[in-house]
mmCIF file with all atom_site columns, C-alpha atoms in Angstrom:
data_model
loop_
_atom_site.group_PDB
_atom_site.id
_atom_site.type_symbol
_atom_site.label_atom_id
_atom_site.label_alt_id
_atom_site.label_comp_id
_atom_site.label_asym_id
_atom_site.label_entity_id
_atom_site.label_seq_id
_atom_site.pdbx_PDB_ins_code
_atom_site.Cartn_x
_atom_site.Cartn_y
_atom_site.Cartn_z
_atom_site.occupancy
_atom_site.B_iso_or_equiv
_atom_site.pdbx_formal_charge
_atom_site.auth_seq_id
_atom_site.auth_comp_id
_atom_site.auth_asym_id
_atom_site.auth_atom_id
_atom_site.pdbx_PDB_model_num
ATOM 1   C CA . ILE A 1 1   ? -3.572  127.715 33.880 1.00 56.00 ? 594 ILE A CA 1
ATOM 2   C CA . ILE A 1 2   ? -7.323  127.180 34.210 1.00 64.00 ? 595 ILE A CA 1
ATOM 3   C CA . LYS A 1 3   ? -7.973  130.527 32.527 1.00 70.00 ? 596 LYS A CA 1
ATOM 4   C CA . ASN A 1 4   ? -5.974  129.327 29.504 1.00 74.00 ? 597 ASN A CA 1
ATOM 5   C CA . VAL A 1 5   ? -8.245  126.311 28.893 1.00 72.00 ? 598 VAL A CA 1
ATOM 6   C CA . CYS A 1 6   ? -11.554 128.141 29.312 1.00 72.00 ? 599 CYS A CA 1
ATOM 7   C CA . ASP A 1 7   ? -13.571 129.338 26.350 1.00 73.00 ? 600 ASP A CA 1
ATOM 8   C CA . GLU A 1 8   ? -14.582 132.426 28.320 1.00 73.00 ? 601 GLU A CA 1
ATOM 9   C CA . TRP A 1 9   ? -13.622 134.033 31.653 1.00 76.00 ? 602 TRP A CA 1
ATOM 10  C CA . TYR A 1 10  ? -15.828 136.311 33.759 1.00 83.00 ? 603 TYR A CA 1
ATOM 11  C CA . THR A 1 11  ? -15.581 138.130 37.071 1.00 84.00 ? 604 THR A CA 1
ATOM 12  C CA . GLU A 1 12  ? -18.177 136.866 39.528 1.00 84.00 ? 605 GLU A CA 1
ATOM 13  C CA . PRO A 1 13  ? -20.390 139.105 41.615 1.00 88.00 ? 606 PRO A CA 1
ATOM 14  C CA . THR A 1 14  ? -20.068 138.914 45.389 1.00 89.00 ? 607 THR A CA 1
ATOM 15  C CA . LEU A 1 15  ? -22.956 136.680 46.440 1.00 92.00 ? 608 LEU A CA 1
ATOM 16  C CA . GLU A 1 16  ? -23.510 134.165 49.233 1.00 91.00 ? 609 GLU A CA 1
ATOM 17  C CA . GLY A 1 17  ? -25.493 130.975 49.789 1.00 91.00 ? 610 GLY A CA 1
ATOM 18  C CA . ASP A 1 18  ? -28.439 130.220 47.521 1.00 94.00 ? 611 ASP A CA 1
ATOM 19  C CA . ASP A 1 19  ? -28.024 133.538 45.680 1.00 96.00 ? 612 ASP A CA 1
ATOM 20  C CA . TYR A 1 20  ? -24.564 132.425 44.566 1.00 95.00 ? 613 TYR A CA 1
ATOM 21  C CA . ILE A 1 21  ? -25.766 128.975 43.475 1.00 96.00 ? 614 ILE A CA 1
ATOM 22  C CA . ASP A 1 22  ? -28.729 130.512 41.598 1.00 97.00 ? 615 ASP A CA 1
ATOM 23  C CA . TYR A 1 23  ? -26.313 132.888 39.861 1.00 96.00 ? 616 TYR A CA 1
ATOM 24  C CA . CYS A 1 24  ? -24.043 129.989 38.823 1.00 95.00 ? 617 CYS A CA 1
ATOM 25  C CA . ILE A 1 25  ? -26.970 127.924 37.516 1.00 97.00 ? 618 ILE A CA 1
ATOM 26  C CA . GLN A 1 26  ? -28.333 130.857 35.526 1.00 96.00 ? 619 GLN A CA 1
ATOM 27  C CA . PHE A 1 27  ? -24.863 131.687 34.205 1.00 95.00 ? 620 PHE A CA 1
ATOM 28  C CA . CYS A 1 28  ? -24.387 128.110 32.999 1.00 94.00 ? 621 CYS A CA 1
ATOM 29  C CA . LYS A 1 29  ? -27.768 128.172 31.242 1.00 96.00 ? 622 LYS A CA 1
ATOM 30  C CA . THR A 1 30  ? -27.229 131.593 29.651 1.00 94.00 ? 623 THR A CA 1
ATOM 31  C CA . HIS A 1 31  ? -23.717 130.804 28.407 1.00 93.00 ? 624 HIS A CA 1
ATOM 32  C CA . HIS A 1 32  ? -24.384 127.149 27.466 1.00 93.00 ? 625 HIS A CA 1
ATOM 33  C CA . ILE A 1 33  ? -21.695 125.880 29.837 1.00 92.00 ? 626 ILE A CA 1
ATOM 34  C CA . ASP A 1 34  ? -20.875 122.158 29.534 1.00 92.00 ? 627 ASP A CA 1
ATOM 35  C CA . VAL A 1 35  ? -18.183 122.009 32.224 1.00 91.00 ? 628 VAL A CA 1
ATOM 36  C CA . PHE A 1 36  ? -18.045 124.340 35.213 1.00 91.00 ? 629 PHE A CA 1
ATOM 37  C CA . ILE A 1 37  ? -14.670 124.711 36.970 1.00 87.00 ? 630 ILE A CA 1
ATOM 38  C CA . PRO A 1 38  ? -15.400 126.637 40.162 1.00 88.00 ? 631 PRO A CA 1
ATOM 39  C CA . ARG A 1 39  ? -12.730 128.554 42.049 1.00 82.00 ? 632 ARG A CA 1
ATOM 40  C CA . ARG A 1 40  ? -14.862 129.708 44.976 1.00 84.00 ? 633 ARG A CA 1
ATOM 41  C CA . LYS A 1 41  ? -17.577 128.281 47.210 1.00 90.00 ? 634 LYS A CA 1
ATOM 42  C CA . LEU A 1 42  ? -16.633 124.661 46.488 1.00 90.00 ? 635 LEU A CA 1
ATOM 43  C CA . VAL A 1 43  ? -18.567 123.359 49.507 1.00 90.00 ? 636 VAL A CA 1
ATOM 44  C CA . GLU A 1 44  ? -21.786 125.096 48.477 1.00 93.00 ? 637 GLU A CA 1
ATOM 45  C CA . ILE A 1 45  ? -21.414 124.095 44.840 1.00 95.00 ? 638 ILE A CA 1
ATOM 46  C CA . SER A 1 46  ? -20.745 120.458 45.715 1.00 94.00 ? 639 SER A CA 1
ATOM 47  C CA . LYS A 1 47  ? -23.769 120.467 48.038 1.00 94.00 ? 640 LYS A CA 1
ATOM 48  C CA . HIS A 1 48  ? -25.960 121.532 45.094 1.00 96.00 ? 641 HIS A CA 1
ATOM 49  C CA . ILE A 1 49  ? -24.243 119.529 42.364 1.00 95.00 ? 642 ILE A CA 1
ATOM 50  C CA . SER A 1 50  ? -27.508 117.784 41.413 1.00 96.00 ? 643 SER A CA 1
ATOM 51  C CA . ARG A 1 51  ? -28.898 121.159 40.271 1.00 97.00 ? 644 ARG A CA 1
ATOM 52  C CA . PHE A 1 52  ? -26.007 121.478 37.829 1.00 97.00 ? 645 PHE A CA 1
ATOM 53  C CA . HIS A 1 53  ? -26.397 117.900 36.635 1.00 96.00 ? 646 HIS A CA 1
ATOM 54  C CA . ALA A 1 54  ? -30.132 118.545 36.092 1.00 97.00 ? 647 ALA A CA 1
ATOM 55  C CA . ILE A 1 55  ? -29.250 121.161 33.449 1.00 97.00 ? 648 ILE A CA 1
ATOM 56  C CA . GLY A 1 56  ? -26.536 118.992 31.863 1.00 96.00 ? 649 GLY A CA 1
ATOM 57  C CA . VAL A 1 57  ? -23.513 120.713 33.403 1.00 97.00 ? 650 VAL A CA 1
ATOM 58  C CA . LYS A 1 58  ? -20.537 118.710 34.636 1.00 96.00 ? 651 LYS A CA 1
ATOM 59  C CA . VAL A 1 59  ? -18.866 120.287 37.660 1.00 95.00 ? 652 VAL A CA 1
ATOM 60  C CA . MET A 1 60  ? -15.179 119.841 38.430 1.00 93.00 ? 653 MET A CA 1
ATOM 61  C CA . VAL A 1 61  ? -15.598 119.408 42.175 1.00 91.00 ? 654 VAL A CA 1
ATOM 62  C CA . ASP A 1 62  ? -15.412 116.441 44.521 1.00 86.00 ? 655 ASP A CA 1
ATOM 63  C CA . GLN A 1 63  ? -18.309 115.056 46.531 1.00 89.00 ? 656 GLN A CA 1
ATOM 64  C CA . TYR A 1 64  ? -19.832 117.275 49.204 1.00 88.00 ? 657 TYR A CA 1
ATOM 65  C CA . GLU A 1 65  ? -18.807 115.222 52.251 1.00 87.00 ? 658 GLU A CA 1
ATOM 66  C CA . LEU A 1 66  ? -15.140 115.227 51.261 1.00 88.00 ? 659 LEU A CA 1
ATOM 67  C CA . ILE A 1 67  ? -15.037 118.904 50.270 1.00 87.00 ? 660 ILE A CA 1
ATOM 68  C CA . GLU A 1 68  ? -16.863 119.883 53.468 1.00 87.00 ? 661 GLU A CA 1
ATOM 69  C CA . THR A 1 69  ? -14.298 117.992 55.555 1.00 86.00 ? 662 THR A CA 1
ATOM 70  C CA . LEU A 1 70  ? -11.292 119.364 53.672 1.00 84.00 ? 663 LEU A CA 1
ATOM 71  C CA . ASN A 1 71  ? -12.667 122.902 53.857 1.00 84.00 ? 664 ASN A CA 1
ATOM 72  C CA . ARG A 1 72  ? -12.139 122.853 57.625 1.00 87.00 ? 665 ARG A CA 1
ATOM 73  C CA . LYS A 1 73  ? -8.429  122.491 58.314 1.00 88.00 ? 666 LYS A CA 1
ATOM 74  C CA . ASP A 1 74  ? -9.029  120.949 61.770 1.00 91.00 ? 667 ASP A CA 1
ATOM 75  C CA . ARG A 1 75  ? -11.310 118.218 60.394 1.00 90.00 ? 668 ARG A CA 1
ATOM 76  C CA . ALA A 1 76  ? -8.883  117.491 57.571 1.00 90.00 ? 669 ALA A CA 1
ATOM 77  C CA . TYR A 1 77  ? -5.994  117.178 60.039 1.00 91.00 ? 670 TYR A CA 1
ATOM 78  C CA . HIS A 1 78  ? -8.015  114.837 62.246 1.00 89.00 ? 671 HIS A CA 1
ATOM 79  C CA . LEU A 1 79  ? -8.919  112.754 59.174 1.00 88.00 ? 672 LEU A CA 1
ATOM 80  C CA . PHE A 1 80  ? -5.254  112.370 58.169 1.00 90.00 ? 673 PHE A CA 1
ATOM 81  C CA . LYS A 1 81  ? -3.534  112.284 61.581 1.00 86.00 ? 674 LYS A CA 1
ATOM 82  C CA . ASP A 1 82  ? -3.272  108.478 61.679 1.00 84.00 ? 675 ASP A CA 1
ATOM 83  C CA . SER A 1 83  ? -2.078  108.221 58.084 1.00 84.00 ? 676 SER A CA 1
ATOM 84  C CA . THR A 1 84  ? 1.352   106.758 57.486 1.00 85.00 ? 677 THR A CA 1
ATOM 85  C CA . SER A 1 85  ? 1.764   108.618 54.167 1.00 88.00 ? 678 SER A CA 1
ATOM 86  C CA . ILE A 1 86  ? 0.673   112.111 55.252 1.00 88.00 ? 679 ILE A CA 1
ATOM 87  C CA . HIS A 1 87  ? 2.429   113.894 58.085 1.00 89.00 ? 680 HIS A CA 1
ATOM 88  C CA . VAL A 1 88  ? 0.073   116.106 60.062 1.00 91.00 ? 681 VAL A CA 1
ATOM 89  C CA . PRO A 1 89  ? 1.849   118.734 62.140 1.00 92.00 ? 682 PRO A CA 1
ATOM 90  C CA . GLU A 1 90  ? 1.104   119.411 65.768 1.00 94.00 ? 683 GLU A CA 1
ATOM 91  C CA . PHE A 1 91  ? -1.775  121.891 65.871 1.00 96.00 ? 684 PHE A CA 1
ATOM 92  C CA . TYR A 1 92  ? -4.156  123.652 68.222 1.00 97.00 ? 685 TYR A CA 1
ATOM 93  C CA . VAL A 1 93  ? -7.620  125.051 67.545 1.00 96.00 ? 686 VAL A CA 1
ATOM 94  C CA . VAL A 1 94  ? -8.200  128.269 69.477 1.00 96.00 ? 687 VAL A CA 1
ATOM 95  C CA . THR A 1 95  ? -11.013 130.778 69.931 1.00 94.00 ? 688 THR A CA 1
ATOM 96  C CA . SER A 1 96  ? -9.512  133.257 72.386 1.00 94.00 ? 689 SER A CA 1
ATOM 97  C CA . LYS A 1 97  ? -6.357  135.282 72.845 1.00 94.00 ? 690 LYS A CA 1
ATOM 98  C CA . GLU A 1 98  ? -5.449  133.219 75.911 1.00 95.00 ? 691 GLU A CA 1
ATOM 99  C CA . GLU A 1 99  ? -5.754  129.942 73.980 1.00 96.00 ? 692 GLU A CA 1
ATOM 100 C CA . PHE A 1 100 ? -3.684  131.436 71.163 1.00 96.00 ? 693 PHE A CA 1
ATOM 101 C CA . GLU A 1 101 ? -0.943  132.447 73.615 1.00 96.00 ? 694 GLU A CA 1
ATOM 102 C CA . VAL A 1 102 ? -0.801  128.905 75.068 1.00 97.00 ? 695 VAL A CA 1
ATOM 103 C CA . ALA A 1 103 ? -0.667  127.305 71.605 1.00 97.00 ? 696 ALA A CA 1
ATOM 104 C CA . TYR A 1 104 ? 1.995   129.739 70.407 1.00 97.00 ? 697 TYR A CA 1
ATOM 105 C CA . ASP A 1 105 ? 4.073   129.177 73.537 1.00 97.00 ? 698 ASP A CA 1
ATOM 106 C CA . LYS A 1 106 ? 4.006   125.374 73.105 1.00 97.00 ? 699 LYS A CA 1
ATOM 107 C CA . LEU A 1 107 ? 4.811   125.484 69.389 1.00 97.00 ? 700 LEU A CA 1
ATOM 108 C CA . SER A 1 108 ? 7.460   128.200 69.485 1.00 96.00 ? 701 SER A CA 1
ATOM 109 C CA . LYS A 1 109 ? 9.490   126.137 71.963 1.00 96.00 ? 702 LYS A CA 1
ATOM 110 C CA . LYS A 1 110 ? 9.666   123.245 69.467 1.00 96.00 ? 703 LYS A CA 1
ATOM 111 C CA . TYR A 1 111 ? 9.576   124.871 66.029 1.00 95.00 ? 704 TYR A CA 1
ATOM 112 C CA . ALA A 1 112 ? 11.391  127.763 64.363 1.00 92.00 ? 705 ALA A CA 1
ATOM 113 C CA . LYS A 1 113 ? 8.167   129.163 62.914 1.00 93.00 ? 706 LYS A CA 1
ATOM 114 C CA . VAL A 1 114 ? 4.536   129.279 63.947 1.00 97.00 ? 707 VAL A CA 1
ATOM 115 C CA . CYS A 1 115 ? 1.687   130.074 61.610 1.00 96.00 ? 708 CYS A CA 1
ATOM 116 C CA . PHE A 1 116 ? -2.076  130.325 61.896 1.00 96.00 ? 709 PHE A CA 1
ATOM 117 C CA . LYS A 1 117 ? -5.248  130.738 59.898 1.00 94.00 ? 710 LYS A CA 1
ATOM 118 C CA . LEU A 1 118 ? -8.958  130.564 60.357 1.00 93.00 ? 711 LEU A CA 1
ATOM 119 C CA . VAL A 1 119 ? -10.130 126.965 60.504 1.00 93.00 ? 712 VAL A CA 1
ATOM 120 C CA . GLN A 1 120 ? -12.637 127.714 57.777 1.00 88.00 ? 713 GLN A CA 1
ATOM 121 C CA . ASP A 1 121 ? -11.030 129.844 55.106 1.00 85.00 ? 714 ASP A CA 1
ATOM 122 C CA . GLU A 1 122 ? -11.138 130.113 51.350 1.00 78.00 ? 715 GLU A CA 1
ATOM 123 C CA . GLY A 1 123 ? -7.899  130.323 49.434 1.00 75.00 ? 716 GLY A CA 1
ATOM 124 C CA . GLY A 1 124 ? -5.694  130.871 52.475 1.00 81.00 ? 717 GLY A CA 1
ATOM 125 C CA . LEU A 1 125 ? -6.891  134.452 52.869 1.00 86.00 ? 718 LEU A CA 1
ATOM 126 C CA . SER A 1 126 ? -6.333  134.447 56.651 1.00 90.00 ? 719 SER A CA 1
ATOM 127 C CA . PHE A 1 127 ? -3.000  132.580 56.636 1.00 93.00 ? 720 PHE A CA 1
ATOM 128 C CA . ARG A 1 128 ? -0.246  134.345 58.574 1.00 94.00 ? 721 ARG A CA 1
ATOM 129 C CA . THR A 1 129 ? 3.238   133.458 59.807 1.00 95.00 ? 722 THR A CA 1
ATOM 130 C CA . ILE A 1 130 ? 4.599   134.910 63.029 1.00 95.00 ? 723 ILE A CA 1
ATOM 131 C CA . ASP A 1 131 ? 7.963   136.403 62.176 1.00 91.00 ? 724 ASP A CA 1
ATOM 132 C CA . PRO A 1 132 ? 9.944   138.417 64.737 1.00 86.00 ? 725 PRO A CA 1
ATOM 133 C CA . THR A 1 133 ? 12.079  140.004 61.999 1.00 85.00 ? 726 THR A CA 1
ATOM 134 C CA . VAL A 1 134 ? 9.166   141.963 60.502 1.00 84.00 ? 727 VAL A CA 1
ATOM 135 C CA . SER A 1 135 ? 9.530   145.659 61.250 1.00 78.00 ? 728 SER A CA 1
ATOM 136 C CA . LYS A 1 136 ? 6.504   147.816 62.005 1.00 72.00 ? 729 LYS A CA 1
ATOM 137 C CA . THR A 1 137 ? 7.396   150.166 59.178 1.00 75.00 ? 730 THR A CA 1
ATOM 138 C CA . SER A 1 138 ? 7.845   147.442 56.556 1.00 71.00 ? 731 SER A CA 1
ATOM 139 C CA . VAL A 1 139 ? 4.115   147.657 55.815 1.00 66.00 ? 732 VAL A CA 1
ATOM 140 C CA . LEU A 1 140 ? 4.749   151.181 54.556 1.00 70.00 ? 733 LEU A CA 1
ATOM 141 C CA . ARG A 1 141 ? 7.447   150.093 52.089 1.00 72.00 ? 734 ARG A CA 1
ATOM 142 C CA . SER A 1 142 ? 6.160   146.859 50.649 1.00 72.00 ? 735 SER A CA 1
ATOM 143 C CA . TYR A 1 143 ? 3.159   144.926 49.444 1.00 74.00 ? 736 TYR A CA 1
ATOM 144 C CA . PRO A 1 144 ? 0.895   143.394 52.079 1.00 76.00 ? 737 PRO A CA 1
ATOM 145 C CA . SER A 1 145 ? 2.493   140.340 53.619 1.00 83.00 ? 738 SER A CA 1
ATOM 146 C CA . THR A 1 146 ? 1.439   137.165 55.362 1.00 89.00 ? 739 THR A CA 1
ATOM 147 C CA . LYS A 1 147 ? 4.124   137.803 58.000 1.00 91.00 ? 740 LYS A CA 1
ATOM 148 C CA . MET A 1 148 ? 3.326   139.472 61.328 1.00 91.00 ? 741 MET A CA 1
ATOM 149 C CA . THR A 1 149 ? 5.126   139.947 64.595 1.00 90.00 ? 742 THR A CA 1
ATOM 150 C CA . TYR A 1 150 ? 3.782   138.220 67.679 1.00 93.00 ? 743 TYR A CA 1
ATOM 151 C CA . ASP A 1 151 ? 2.976   141.634 69.185 1.00 91.00 ? 744 ASP A CA 1
ATOM 152 C CA . ALA A 1 152 ? 0.960   142.640 66.109 1.00 90.00 ? 745 ALA A CA 1
ATOM 153 C CA . VAL A 1 153 ? -1.024  139.395 66.326 1.00 93.00 ? 746 VAL A CA 1
ATOM 154 C CA . MET A 1 154 ? -1.710  139.954 70.028 1.00 93.00 ? 747 MET A CA 1
ATOM 155 C CA . GLU A 1 155 ? -2.783  143.536 69.342 1.00 92.00 ? 748 GLU A CA 1
ATOM 156 C CA . ALA A 1 156 ? -5.246  142.309 66.699 1.00 91.00 ? 749 ALA A CA 1
ATOM 157 C CA . LEU A 1 157 ? -6.582  139.542 68.941 1.00 93.00 ? 750 LEU A CA 1
ATOM 158 C CA . ASN A 1 158 ? -7.056  142.003 71.819 1.00 90.00 ? 751 ASN A CA 1
ATOM 159 C CA . THR A 1 159 ? -9.920  143.600 69.900 1.00 89.00 ? 752 THR A CA 1
ATOM 160 C CA . GLU A 1 160 ? -12.179 140.562 70.420 1.00 85.00 ? 753 GLU A CA 1
ATOM 161 C CA . GLU A 1 161 ? -12.952 138.489 73.511 1.00 85.00 ? 754 GLU A CA 1
ATOM 162 C CA . THR A 1 162 ? -13.509 135.421 71.333 1.00 83.00 ? 755 THR A CA 1
ATOM 163 C CA . PHE A 1 163 ? -13.185 134.892 67.596 1.00 89.00 ? 756 PHE A CA 1
ATOM 164 C CA . HIS A 1 164 ? -13.861 132.325 64.887 1.00 92.00 ? 757 HIS A CA 1
ATOM 165 C CA . GLU A 1 165 ? -11.896 129.123 65.317 1.00 94.00 ? 758 GLU A CA 1
ATOM 166 C CA . MET A 1 166 ? -8.274  129.508 64.354 1.00 95.00 ? 759 MET A CA 1
ATOM 167 C CA . ILE A 1 167 ? -5.713  126.764 63.857 1.00 96.00 ? 760 ILE A CA 1
ATOM 168 C CA . VAL A 1 168 ? -2.171  127.383 65.133 1.00 97.00 ? 761 VAL A CA 1
ATOM 169 C CA . MET A 1 169 ? 0.601   125.144 63.796 1.00 95.00 ? 762 MET A CA 1
ATOM 170 C CA . PRO A 1 170 ? 4.268   125.089 62.780 1.00 95.00 ? 763 PRO A CA 1
ATOM 171 C CA . TYR A 1 171 ? 3.382   124.838 59.075 1.00 90.00 ? 764 TYR A CA 1
ATOM 172 C CA . LEU A 1 172 ? 0.377   124.153 56.854 1.00 79.00 ? 765 LEU A CA 1
#
């Protein structure tokens, strides 16, 4: 939908941090952009929004503090857990295989499905659902999936002693 309302559409280079912000600023100047609708790096862009405003560019992004909180699923869940209008599921933040096993065990006894993702993720790239019906050979016959067996998850987690924070929950 966003692509349909843009005057132009470009593929971005893979850049991080200040290099990415500098690229965006220069792009806006070069292409005379009035309104910038970012898809990636919302936290970084919102942190540097004054640089965009200084060159006359409006940015379709919320304030840094809010975006930074919402970008971390655990912080967002803590922010909304006492809300009467938003239901926050039971969740656990884990950084080791052992913690993951405990969280999975607790959740799988109460809920039909358990899913997980990195606490800090962009676009749900790391989101996975544990599904015992997935066959090991299904990956050979279909497109990549967000579904994994518990054994496949454990095998992947066995490769690291600790890992980036992950949130384990019955649903997003």
